[in-house]
CSV table of N, CA and C in Angstrom, one decimal:
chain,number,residue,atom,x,y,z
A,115,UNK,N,64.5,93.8,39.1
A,115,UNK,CA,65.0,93.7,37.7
A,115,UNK,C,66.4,93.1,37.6
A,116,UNK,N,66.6,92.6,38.7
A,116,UNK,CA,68.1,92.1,38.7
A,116,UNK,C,69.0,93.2,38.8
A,117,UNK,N,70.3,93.0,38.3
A,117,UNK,CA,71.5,93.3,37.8
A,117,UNK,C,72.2,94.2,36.2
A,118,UNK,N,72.4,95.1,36.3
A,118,UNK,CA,73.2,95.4,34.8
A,118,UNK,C,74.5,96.6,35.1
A,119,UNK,N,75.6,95.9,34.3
A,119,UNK,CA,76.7,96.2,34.8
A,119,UNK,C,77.1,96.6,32.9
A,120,UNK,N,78.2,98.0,33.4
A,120,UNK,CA,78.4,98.8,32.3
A,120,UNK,C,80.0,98.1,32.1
A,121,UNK,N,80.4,97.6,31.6
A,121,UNK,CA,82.1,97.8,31.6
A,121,UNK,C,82.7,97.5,30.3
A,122,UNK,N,84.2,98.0,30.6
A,122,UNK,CA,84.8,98.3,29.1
A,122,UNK,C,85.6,96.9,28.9
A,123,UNK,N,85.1,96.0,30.3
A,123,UNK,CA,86.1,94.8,30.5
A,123,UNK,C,84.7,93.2,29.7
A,124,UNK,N,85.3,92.4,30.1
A,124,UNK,CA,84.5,91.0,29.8
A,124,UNK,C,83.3,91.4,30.9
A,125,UNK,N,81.9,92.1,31.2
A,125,UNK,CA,81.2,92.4,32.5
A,125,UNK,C,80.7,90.1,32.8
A,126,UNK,N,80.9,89.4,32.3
A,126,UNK,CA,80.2,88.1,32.8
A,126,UNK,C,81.7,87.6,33.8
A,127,UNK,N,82.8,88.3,33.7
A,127,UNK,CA,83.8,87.9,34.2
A,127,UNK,C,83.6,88.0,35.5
A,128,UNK,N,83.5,89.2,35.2
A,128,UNK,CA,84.1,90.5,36.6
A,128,UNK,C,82.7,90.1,38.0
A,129,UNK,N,81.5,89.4,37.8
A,129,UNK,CA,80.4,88.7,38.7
A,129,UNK,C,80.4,87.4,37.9
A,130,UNK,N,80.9,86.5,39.4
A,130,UNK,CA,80.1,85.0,39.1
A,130,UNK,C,78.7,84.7,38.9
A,131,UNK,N,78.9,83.5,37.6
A,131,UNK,CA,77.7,83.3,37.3
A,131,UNK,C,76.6,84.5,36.4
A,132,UNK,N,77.2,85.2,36.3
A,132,UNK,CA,76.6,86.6,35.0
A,132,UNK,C,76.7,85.7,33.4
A,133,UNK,N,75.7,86.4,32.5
A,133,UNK,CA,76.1,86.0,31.6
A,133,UNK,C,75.7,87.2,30.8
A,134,UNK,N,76.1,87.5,29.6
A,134,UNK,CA,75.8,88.6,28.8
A,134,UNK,C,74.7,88.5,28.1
A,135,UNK,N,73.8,89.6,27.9
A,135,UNK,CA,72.7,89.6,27.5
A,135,UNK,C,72.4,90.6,26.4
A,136,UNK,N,71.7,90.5,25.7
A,136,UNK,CA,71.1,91.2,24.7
A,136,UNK,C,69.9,92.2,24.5
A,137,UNK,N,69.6,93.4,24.1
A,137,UNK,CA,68.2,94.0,24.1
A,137,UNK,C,67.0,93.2,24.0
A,138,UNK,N,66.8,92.2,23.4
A,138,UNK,CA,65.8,91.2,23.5
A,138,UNK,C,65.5,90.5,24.8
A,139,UNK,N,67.1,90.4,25.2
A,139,UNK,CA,66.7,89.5,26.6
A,139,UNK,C,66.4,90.2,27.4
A,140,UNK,N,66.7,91.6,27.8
A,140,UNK,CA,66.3,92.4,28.7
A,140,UNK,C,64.9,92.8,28.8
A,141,UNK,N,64.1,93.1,27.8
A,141,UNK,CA,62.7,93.3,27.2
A,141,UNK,C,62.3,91.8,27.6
A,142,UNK,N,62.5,91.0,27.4
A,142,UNK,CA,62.0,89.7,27.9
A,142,UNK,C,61.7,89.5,28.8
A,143,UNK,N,63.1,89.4,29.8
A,143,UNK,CA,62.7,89.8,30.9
A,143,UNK,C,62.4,90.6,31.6
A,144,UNK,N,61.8,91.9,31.1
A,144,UNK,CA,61.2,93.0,31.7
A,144,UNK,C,59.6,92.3,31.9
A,145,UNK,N,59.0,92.4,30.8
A,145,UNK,CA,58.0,91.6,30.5
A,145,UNK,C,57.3,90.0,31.2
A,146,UNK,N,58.7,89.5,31.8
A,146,UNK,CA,58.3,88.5,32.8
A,146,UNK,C,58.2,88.8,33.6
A,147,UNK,N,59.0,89.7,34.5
A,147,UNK,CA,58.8,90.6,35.4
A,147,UNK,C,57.0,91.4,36.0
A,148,UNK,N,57.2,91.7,34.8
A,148,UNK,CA,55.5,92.6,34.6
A,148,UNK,C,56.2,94.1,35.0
A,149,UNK,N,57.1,94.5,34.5
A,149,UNK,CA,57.7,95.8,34.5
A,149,UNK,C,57.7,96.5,33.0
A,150,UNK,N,56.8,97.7,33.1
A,150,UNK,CA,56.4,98.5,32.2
A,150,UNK,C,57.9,99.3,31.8
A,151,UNK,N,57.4,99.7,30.6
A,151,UNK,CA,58.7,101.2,30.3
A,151,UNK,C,58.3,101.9,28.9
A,152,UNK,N,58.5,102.8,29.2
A,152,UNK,CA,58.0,103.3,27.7
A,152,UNK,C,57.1,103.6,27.6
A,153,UNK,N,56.5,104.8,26.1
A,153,UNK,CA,55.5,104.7,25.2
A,153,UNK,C,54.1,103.4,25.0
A,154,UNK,N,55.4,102.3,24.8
A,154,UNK,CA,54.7,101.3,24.1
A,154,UNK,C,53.7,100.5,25.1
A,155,UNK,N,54.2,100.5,26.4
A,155,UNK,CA,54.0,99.7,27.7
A,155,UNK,C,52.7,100.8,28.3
A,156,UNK,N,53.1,102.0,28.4
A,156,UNK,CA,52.3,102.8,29.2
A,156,UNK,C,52.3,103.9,28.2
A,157,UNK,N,50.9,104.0,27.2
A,157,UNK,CA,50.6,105.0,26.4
A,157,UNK,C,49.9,106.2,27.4
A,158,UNK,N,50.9,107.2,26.5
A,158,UNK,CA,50.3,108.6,27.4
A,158,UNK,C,48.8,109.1,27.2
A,159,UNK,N,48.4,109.2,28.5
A,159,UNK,CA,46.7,109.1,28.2
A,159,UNK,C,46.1,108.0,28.6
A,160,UNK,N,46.7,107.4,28.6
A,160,UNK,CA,45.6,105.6,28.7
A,160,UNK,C,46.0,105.0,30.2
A,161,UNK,N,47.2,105.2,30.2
A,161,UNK,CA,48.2,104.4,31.4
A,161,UNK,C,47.8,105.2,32.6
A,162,UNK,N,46.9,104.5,33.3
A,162,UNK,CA,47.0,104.8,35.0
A,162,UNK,C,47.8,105.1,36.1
A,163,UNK,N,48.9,105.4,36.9
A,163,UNK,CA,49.7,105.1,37.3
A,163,UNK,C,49.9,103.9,38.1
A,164,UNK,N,48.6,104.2,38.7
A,164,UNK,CA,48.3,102.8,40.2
A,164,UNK,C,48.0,101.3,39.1
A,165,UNK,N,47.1,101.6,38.1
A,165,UNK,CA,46.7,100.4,37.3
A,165,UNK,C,48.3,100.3,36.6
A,166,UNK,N,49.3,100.8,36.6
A,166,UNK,CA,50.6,100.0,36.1
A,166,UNK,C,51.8,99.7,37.0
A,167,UNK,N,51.5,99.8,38.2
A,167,UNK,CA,52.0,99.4,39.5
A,167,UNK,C,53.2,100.5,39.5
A,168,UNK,N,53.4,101.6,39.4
A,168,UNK,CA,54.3,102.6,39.6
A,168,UNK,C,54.4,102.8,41.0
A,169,UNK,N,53.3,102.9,42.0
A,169,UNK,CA,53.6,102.4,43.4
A,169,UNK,C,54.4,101.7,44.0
A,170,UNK,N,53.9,100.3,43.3
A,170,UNK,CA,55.2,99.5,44.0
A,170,UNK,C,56.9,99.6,43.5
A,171,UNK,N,56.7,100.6,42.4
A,171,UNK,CA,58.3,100.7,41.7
A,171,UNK,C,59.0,101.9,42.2
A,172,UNK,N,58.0,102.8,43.3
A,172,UNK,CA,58.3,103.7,43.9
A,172,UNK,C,58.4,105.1,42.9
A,173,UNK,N,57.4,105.0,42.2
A,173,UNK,CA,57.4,105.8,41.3
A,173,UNK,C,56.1,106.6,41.4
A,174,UNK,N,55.5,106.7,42.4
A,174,UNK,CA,55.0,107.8,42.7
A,174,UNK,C,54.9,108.1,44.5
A,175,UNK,N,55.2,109.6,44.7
A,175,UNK,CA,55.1,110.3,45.7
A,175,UNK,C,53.6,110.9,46.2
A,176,UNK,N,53.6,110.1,47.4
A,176,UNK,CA,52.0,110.9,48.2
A,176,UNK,C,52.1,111.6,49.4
A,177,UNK,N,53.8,112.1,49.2
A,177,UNK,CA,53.9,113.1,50.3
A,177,UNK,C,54.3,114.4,49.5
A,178,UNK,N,54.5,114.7,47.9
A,178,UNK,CA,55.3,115.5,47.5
A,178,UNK,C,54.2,116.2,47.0
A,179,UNK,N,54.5,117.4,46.8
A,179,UNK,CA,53.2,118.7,46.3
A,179,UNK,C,52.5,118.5,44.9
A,180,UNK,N,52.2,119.2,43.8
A,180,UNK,CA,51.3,119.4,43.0
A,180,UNK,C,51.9,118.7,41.7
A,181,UNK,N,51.6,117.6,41.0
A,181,UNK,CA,51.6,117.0,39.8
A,181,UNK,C,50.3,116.8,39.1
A,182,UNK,N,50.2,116.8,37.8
A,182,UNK,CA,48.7,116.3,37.3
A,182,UNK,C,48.3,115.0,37.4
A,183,UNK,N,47.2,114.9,38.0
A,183,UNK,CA,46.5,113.9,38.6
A,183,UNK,C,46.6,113.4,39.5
A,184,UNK,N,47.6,114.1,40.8
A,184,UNK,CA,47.7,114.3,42.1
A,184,UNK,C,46.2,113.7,42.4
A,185,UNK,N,45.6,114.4,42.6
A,185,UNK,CA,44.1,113.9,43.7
A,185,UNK,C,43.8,113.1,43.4
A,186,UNK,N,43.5,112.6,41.8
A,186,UNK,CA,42.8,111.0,41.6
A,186,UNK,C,43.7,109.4,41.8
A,187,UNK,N,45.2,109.9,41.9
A,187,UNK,CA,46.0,108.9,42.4
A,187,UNK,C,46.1,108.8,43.6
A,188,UNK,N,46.1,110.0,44.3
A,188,UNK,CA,46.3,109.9,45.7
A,188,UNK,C,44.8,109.2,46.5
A,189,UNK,N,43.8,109.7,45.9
A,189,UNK,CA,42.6,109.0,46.4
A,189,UNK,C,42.1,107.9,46.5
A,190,UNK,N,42.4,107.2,44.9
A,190,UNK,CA,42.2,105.4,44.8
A,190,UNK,C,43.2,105.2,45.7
A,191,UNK,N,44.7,106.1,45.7
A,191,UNK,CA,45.3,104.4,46.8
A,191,UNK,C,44.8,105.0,48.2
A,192,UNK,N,44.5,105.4,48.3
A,192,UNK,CA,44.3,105.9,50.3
A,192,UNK,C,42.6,105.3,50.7
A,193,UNK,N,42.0,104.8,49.2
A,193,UNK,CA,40.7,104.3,49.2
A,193,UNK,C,40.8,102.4,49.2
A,194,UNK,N,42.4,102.5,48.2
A,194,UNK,CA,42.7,101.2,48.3
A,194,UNK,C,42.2,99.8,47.4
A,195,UNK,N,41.0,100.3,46.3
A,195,UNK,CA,40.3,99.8,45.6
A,195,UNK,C,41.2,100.0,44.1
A,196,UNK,N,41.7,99.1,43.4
A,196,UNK,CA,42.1,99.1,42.8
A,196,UNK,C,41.8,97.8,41.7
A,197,UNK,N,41.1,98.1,41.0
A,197,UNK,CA,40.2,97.0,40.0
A,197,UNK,C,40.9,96.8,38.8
A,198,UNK,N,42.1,96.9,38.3
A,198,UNK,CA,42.8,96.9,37.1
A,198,UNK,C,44.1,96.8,37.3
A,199,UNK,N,45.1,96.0,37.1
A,199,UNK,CA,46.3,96.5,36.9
A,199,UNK,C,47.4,96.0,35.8
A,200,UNK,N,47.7,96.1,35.9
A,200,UNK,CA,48.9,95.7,34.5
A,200,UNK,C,49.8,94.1,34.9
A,201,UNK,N,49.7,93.3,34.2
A,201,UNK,CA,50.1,92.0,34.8
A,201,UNK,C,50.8,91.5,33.3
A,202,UNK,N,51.9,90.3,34.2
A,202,UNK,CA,52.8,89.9,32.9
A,202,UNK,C,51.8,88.3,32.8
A,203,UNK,N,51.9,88.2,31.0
A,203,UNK,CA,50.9,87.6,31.0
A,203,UNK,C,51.8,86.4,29.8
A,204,UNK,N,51.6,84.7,30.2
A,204,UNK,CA,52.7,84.0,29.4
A,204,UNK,C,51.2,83.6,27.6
A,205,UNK,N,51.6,83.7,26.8
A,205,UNK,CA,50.9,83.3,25.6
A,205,UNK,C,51.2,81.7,25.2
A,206,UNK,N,50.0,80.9,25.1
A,206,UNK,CA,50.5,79.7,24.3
A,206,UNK,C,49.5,79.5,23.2
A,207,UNK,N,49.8,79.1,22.7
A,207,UNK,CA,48.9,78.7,21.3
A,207,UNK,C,49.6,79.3,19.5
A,208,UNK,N,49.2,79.1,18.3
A,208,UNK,CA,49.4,79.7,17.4
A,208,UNK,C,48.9,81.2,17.7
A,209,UNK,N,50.6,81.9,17.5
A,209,UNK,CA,50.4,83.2,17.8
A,209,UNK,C,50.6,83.9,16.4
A,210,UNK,N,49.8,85.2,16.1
A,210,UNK,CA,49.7,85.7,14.6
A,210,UNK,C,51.2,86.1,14.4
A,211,UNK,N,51.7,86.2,13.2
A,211,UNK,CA,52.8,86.5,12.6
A,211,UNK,C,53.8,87.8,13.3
A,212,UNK,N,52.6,88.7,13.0
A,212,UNK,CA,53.4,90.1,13.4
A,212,UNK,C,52.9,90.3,15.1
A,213,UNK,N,52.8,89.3,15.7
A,213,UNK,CA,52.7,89.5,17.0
A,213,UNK,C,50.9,89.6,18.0
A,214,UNK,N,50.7,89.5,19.0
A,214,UNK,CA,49.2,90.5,19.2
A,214,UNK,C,49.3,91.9,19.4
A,215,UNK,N,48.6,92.4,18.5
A,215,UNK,CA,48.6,93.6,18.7
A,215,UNK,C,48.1,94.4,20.1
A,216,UNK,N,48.9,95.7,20.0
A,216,UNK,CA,48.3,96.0,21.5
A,216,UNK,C,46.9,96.8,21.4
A,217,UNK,N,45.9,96.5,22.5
A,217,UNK,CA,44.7,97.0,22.5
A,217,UNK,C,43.7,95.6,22.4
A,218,UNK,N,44.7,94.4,21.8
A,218,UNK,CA,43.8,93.7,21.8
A,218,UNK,C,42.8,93.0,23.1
A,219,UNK,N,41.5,93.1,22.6
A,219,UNK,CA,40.6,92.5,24.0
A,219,UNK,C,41.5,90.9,24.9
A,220,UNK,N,41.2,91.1,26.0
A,220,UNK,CA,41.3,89.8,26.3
A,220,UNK,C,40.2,88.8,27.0
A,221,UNK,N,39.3,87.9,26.9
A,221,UNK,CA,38.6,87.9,27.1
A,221,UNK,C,38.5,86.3,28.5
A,222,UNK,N,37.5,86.4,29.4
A,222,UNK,CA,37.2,84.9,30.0
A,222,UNK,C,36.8,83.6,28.9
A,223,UNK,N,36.7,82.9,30.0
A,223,UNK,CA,36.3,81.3,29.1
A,223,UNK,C,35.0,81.7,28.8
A,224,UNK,N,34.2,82.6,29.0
A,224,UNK,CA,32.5,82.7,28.8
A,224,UNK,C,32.6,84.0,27.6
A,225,UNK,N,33.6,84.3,27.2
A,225,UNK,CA,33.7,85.4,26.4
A,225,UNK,C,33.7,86.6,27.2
A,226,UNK,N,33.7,87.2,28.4
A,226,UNK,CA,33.4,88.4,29.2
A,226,UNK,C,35.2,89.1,28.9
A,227,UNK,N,35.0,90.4,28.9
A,227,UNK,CA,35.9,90.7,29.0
A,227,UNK,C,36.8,91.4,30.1
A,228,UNK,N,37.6,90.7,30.1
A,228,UNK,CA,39.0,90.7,31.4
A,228,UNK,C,39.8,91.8,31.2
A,229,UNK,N,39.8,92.4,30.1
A,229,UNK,CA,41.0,93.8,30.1
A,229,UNK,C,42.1,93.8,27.8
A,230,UNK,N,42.9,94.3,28.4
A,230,UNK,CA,43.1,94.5,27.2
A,230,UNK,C,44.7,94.2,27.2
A,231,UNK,N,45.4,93.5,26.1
A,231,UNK,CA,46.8,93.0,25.7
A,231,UNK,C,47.3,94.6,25.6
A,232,UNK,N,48.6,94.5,26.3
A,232,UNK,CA,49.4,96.1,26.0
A,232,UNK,C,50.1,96.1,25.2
A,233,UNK,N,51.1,95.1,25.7
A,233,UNK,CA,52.3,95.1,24.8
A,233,UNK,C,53.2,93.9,25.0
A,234,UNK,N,54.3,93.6,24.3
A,234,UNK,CA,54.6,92.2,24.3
A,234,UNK,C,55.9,92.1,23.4
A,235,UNK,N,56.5,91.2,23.7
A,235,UNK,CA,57.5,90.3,22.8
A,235,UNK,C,57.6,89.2,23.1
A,236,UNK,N,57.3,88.4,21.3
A,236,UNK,CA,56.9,87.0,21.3
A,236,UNK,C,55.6,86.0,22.1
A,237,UNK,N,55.7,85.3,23.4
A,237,UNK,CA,55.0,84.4,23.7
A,237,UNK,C,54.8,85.3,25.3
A,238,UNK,N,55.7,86.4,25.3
A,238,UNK,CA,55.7,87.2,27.0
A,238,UNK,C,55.4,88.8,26.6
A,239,UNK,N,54.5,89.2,27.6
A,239,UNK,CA,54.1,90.3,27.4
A,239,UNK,C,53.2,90.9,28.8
A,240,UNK,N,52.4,92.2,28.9
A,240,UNK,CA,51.5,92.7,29.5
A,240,UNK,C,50.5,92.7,29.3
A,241,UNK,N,49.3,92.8,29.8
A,241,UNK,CA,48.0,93.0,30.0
A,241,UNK,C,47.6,93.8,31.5
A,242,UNK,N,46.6,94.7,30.9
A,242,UNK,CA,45.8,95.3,31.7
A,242,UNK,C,44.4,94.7,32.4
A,243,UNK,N,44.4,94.1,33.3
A,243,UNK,CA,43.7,93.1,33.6
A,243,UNK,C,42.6,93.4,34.8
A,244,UNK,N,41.2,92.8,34.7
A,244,UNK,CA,41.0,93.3,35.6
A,244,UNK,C,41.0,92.1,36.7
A,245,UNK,N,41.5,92.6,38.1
A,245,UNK,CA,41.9,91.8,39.2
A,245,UNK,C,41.5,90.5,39.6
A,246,UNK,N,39.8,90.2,39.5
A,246,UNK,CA,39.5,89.3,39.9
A,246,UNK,C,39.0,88.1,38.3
A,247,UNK,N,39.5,89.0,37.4
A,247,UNK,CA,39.5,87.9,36.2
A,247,UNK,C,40.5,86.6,36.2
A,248,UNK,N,42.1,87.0,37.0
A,248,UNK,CA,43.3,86.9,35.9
A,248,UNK,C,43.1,85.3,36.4
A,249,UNK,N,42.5,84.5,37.6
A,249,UNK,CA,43.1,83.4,38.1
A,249,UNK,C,42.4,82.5,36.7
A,250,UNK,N,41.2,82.8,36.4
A,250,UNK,CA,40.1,81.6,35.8
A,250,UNK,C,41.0,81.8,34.1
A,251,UNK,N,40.7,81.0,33.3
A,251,UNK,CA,41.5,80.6,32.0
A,251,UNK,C,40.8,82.3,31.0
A,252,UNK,N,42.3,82.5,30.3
A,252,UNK,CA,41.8,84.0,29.4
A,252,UNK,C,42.7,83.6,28.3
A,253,UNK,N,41.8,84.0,27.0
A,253,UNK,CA,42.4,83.9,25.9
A,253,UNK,C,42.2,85.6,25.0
A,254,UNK,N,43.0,85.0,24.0
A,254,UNK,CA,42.9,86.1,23.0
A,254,UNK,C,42.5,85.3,21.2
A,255,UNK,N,41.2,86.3,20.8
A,255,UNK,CA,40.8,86.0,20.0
A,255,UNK,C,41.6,86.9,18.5
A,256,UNK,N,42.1,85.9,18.0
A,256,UNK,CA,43.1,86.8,16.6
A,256,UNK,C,42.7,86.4,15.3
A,257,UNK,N,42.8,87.1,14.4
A,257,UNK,CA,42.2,86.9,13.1
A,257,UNK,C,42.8,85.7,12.5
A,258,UNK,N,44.0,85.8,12.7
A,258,UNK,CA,45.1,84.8,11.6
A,258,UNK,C,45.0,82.8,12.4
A,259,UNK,N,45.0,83.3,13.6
A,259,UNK,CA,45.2,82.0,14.4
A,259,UNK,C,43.8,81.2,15.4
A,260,UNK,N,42.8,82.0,15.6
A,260,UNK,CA,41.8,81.8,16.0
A,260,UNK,C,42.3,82.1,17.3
A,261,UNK,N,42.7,81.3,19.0
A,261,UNK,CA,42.0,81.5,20.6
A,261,UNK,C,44.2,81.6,20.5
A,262,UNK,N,44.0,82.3,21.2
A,262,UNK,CA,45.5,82.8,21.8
A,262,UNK,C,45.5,82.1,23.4
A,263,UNK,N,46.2,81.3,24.0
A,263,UNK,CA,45.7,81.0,25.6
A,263,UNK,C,46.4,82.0,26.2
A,264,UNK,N,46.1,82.7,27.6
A,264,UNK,CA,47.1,83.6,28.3
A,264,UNK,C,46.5,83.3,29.6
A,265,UNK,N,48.2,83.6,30.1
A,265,UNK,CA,48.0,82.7,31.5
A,265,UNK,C,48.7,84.3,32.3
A,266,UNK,N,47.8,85.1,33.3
A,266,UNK,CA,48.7,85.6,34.0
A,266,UNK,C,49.1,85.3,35.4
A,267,UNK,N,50.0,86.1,35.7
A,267,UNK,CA,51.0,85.6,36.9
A,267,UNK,C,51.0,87.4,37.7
A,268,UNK,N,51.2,87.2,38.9
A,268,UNK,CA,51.4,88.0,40.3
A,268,UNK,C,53.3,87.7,40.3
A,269,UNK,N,53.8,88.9,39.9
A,269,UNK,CA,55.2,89.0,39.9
A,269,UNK,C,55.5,88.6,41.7
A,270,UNK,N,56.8,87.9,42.0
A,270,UNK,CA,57.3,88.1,43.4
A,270,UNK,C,57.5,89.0,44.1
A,271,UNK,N,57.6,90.5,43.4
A,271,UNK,CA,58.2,91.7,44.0
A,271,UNK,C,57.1,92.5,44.1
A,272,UNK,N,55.7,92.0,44.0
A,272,UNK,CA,54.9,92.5,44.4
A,272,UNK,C,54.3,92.7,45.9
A,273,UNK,N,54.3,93.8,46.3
A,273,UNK,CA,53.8,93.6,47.7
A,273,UNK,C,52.7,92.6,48.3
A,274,UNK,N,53.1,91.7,49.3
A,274,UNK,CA,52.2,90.5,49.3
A,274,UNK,C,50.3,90.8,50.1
A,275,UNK,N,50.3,92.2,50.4
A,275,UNK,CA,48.9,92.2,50.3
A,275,UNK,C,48.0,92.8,49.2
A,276,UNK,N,49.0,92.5,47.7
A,276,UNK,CA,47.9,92.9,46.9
A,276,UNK,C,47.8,91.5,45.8
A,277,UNK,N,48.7,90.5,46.8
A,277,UNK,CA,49.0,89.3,45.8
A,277,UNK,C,47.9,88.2,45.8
């Protein structure tokens, strides 16, 4: 996630090459990233841990004792099958006004469905995707704009045997 520095001074000074950023840009780039946070990203109840890569963020322990949902986390990854995950996904096309909403289907070029839009700001966002959909072409179908194109991407900080 890079860099973020707190200071009461100029912070783009004090590191070469920094520049100041804004809550937009950080959410932006979270989202390019494919780095969840929040309610909005990871709804409680719905959000998997392994399907939102908290593993690779070191955000879950499979050596530490008793949490809810211990056994079914600890099982898929020791089983290793992992059919869904949460991927940053780029949008082109006429996108609807107030954004895509989240929950929306996302679908193959044959209409089959690949997983579901999470969350997002502007033209960059998440999807919950399933694995062997994301390489072949996926859009989103919207009332206001008709085919949404979405292209996802395998972040670099992903561990390279699940890339």
């Amino acid at each position: 996630m890079g860099w973020r520095l707190l200071s009461q001074d100029e912070g783009s000074a004090l590191v070469p090459g920094a520049r100041l950023g804004d809550l937009q840009d950080y959410h932006r780039y979270r989202y390019q990233q494919g780095v969840p946070e929040g309610i909005h990203d990871l709804p409680p109840g719905v959000a998997l841990p392994l399907e939102s890569n908290l593993a690779f963020m070191n955000g879950i322990s499979f050596t530490k004792g008793c949490y809810i949902g211990q056994e079914l986390t600890a099982r898929t990854h020791h089983m290793g099958v992992i059919r869904k995950r949460l991927f940053p996904v780029q949008l082109s096309g006429p996108l609807p006004v107030g954004g895509v909403a989240p929950g929306t289907s996302v679908l193959t070029e044959s209409g089959q469905a690949a997983g579901k839009y999470r969350a997002g700001q502007g033209d960059v966002g998440l999807a919950l995707l399933r694995a062997e959909k994301v390489k072949g072409p996926l859009h989103i179908r919207t009332s206001e704009s008709g085919l949404v194109a979405l292209a996802a991407s395998v972040p670099d900080w992903w561990p390279t045997a699940t890339k």
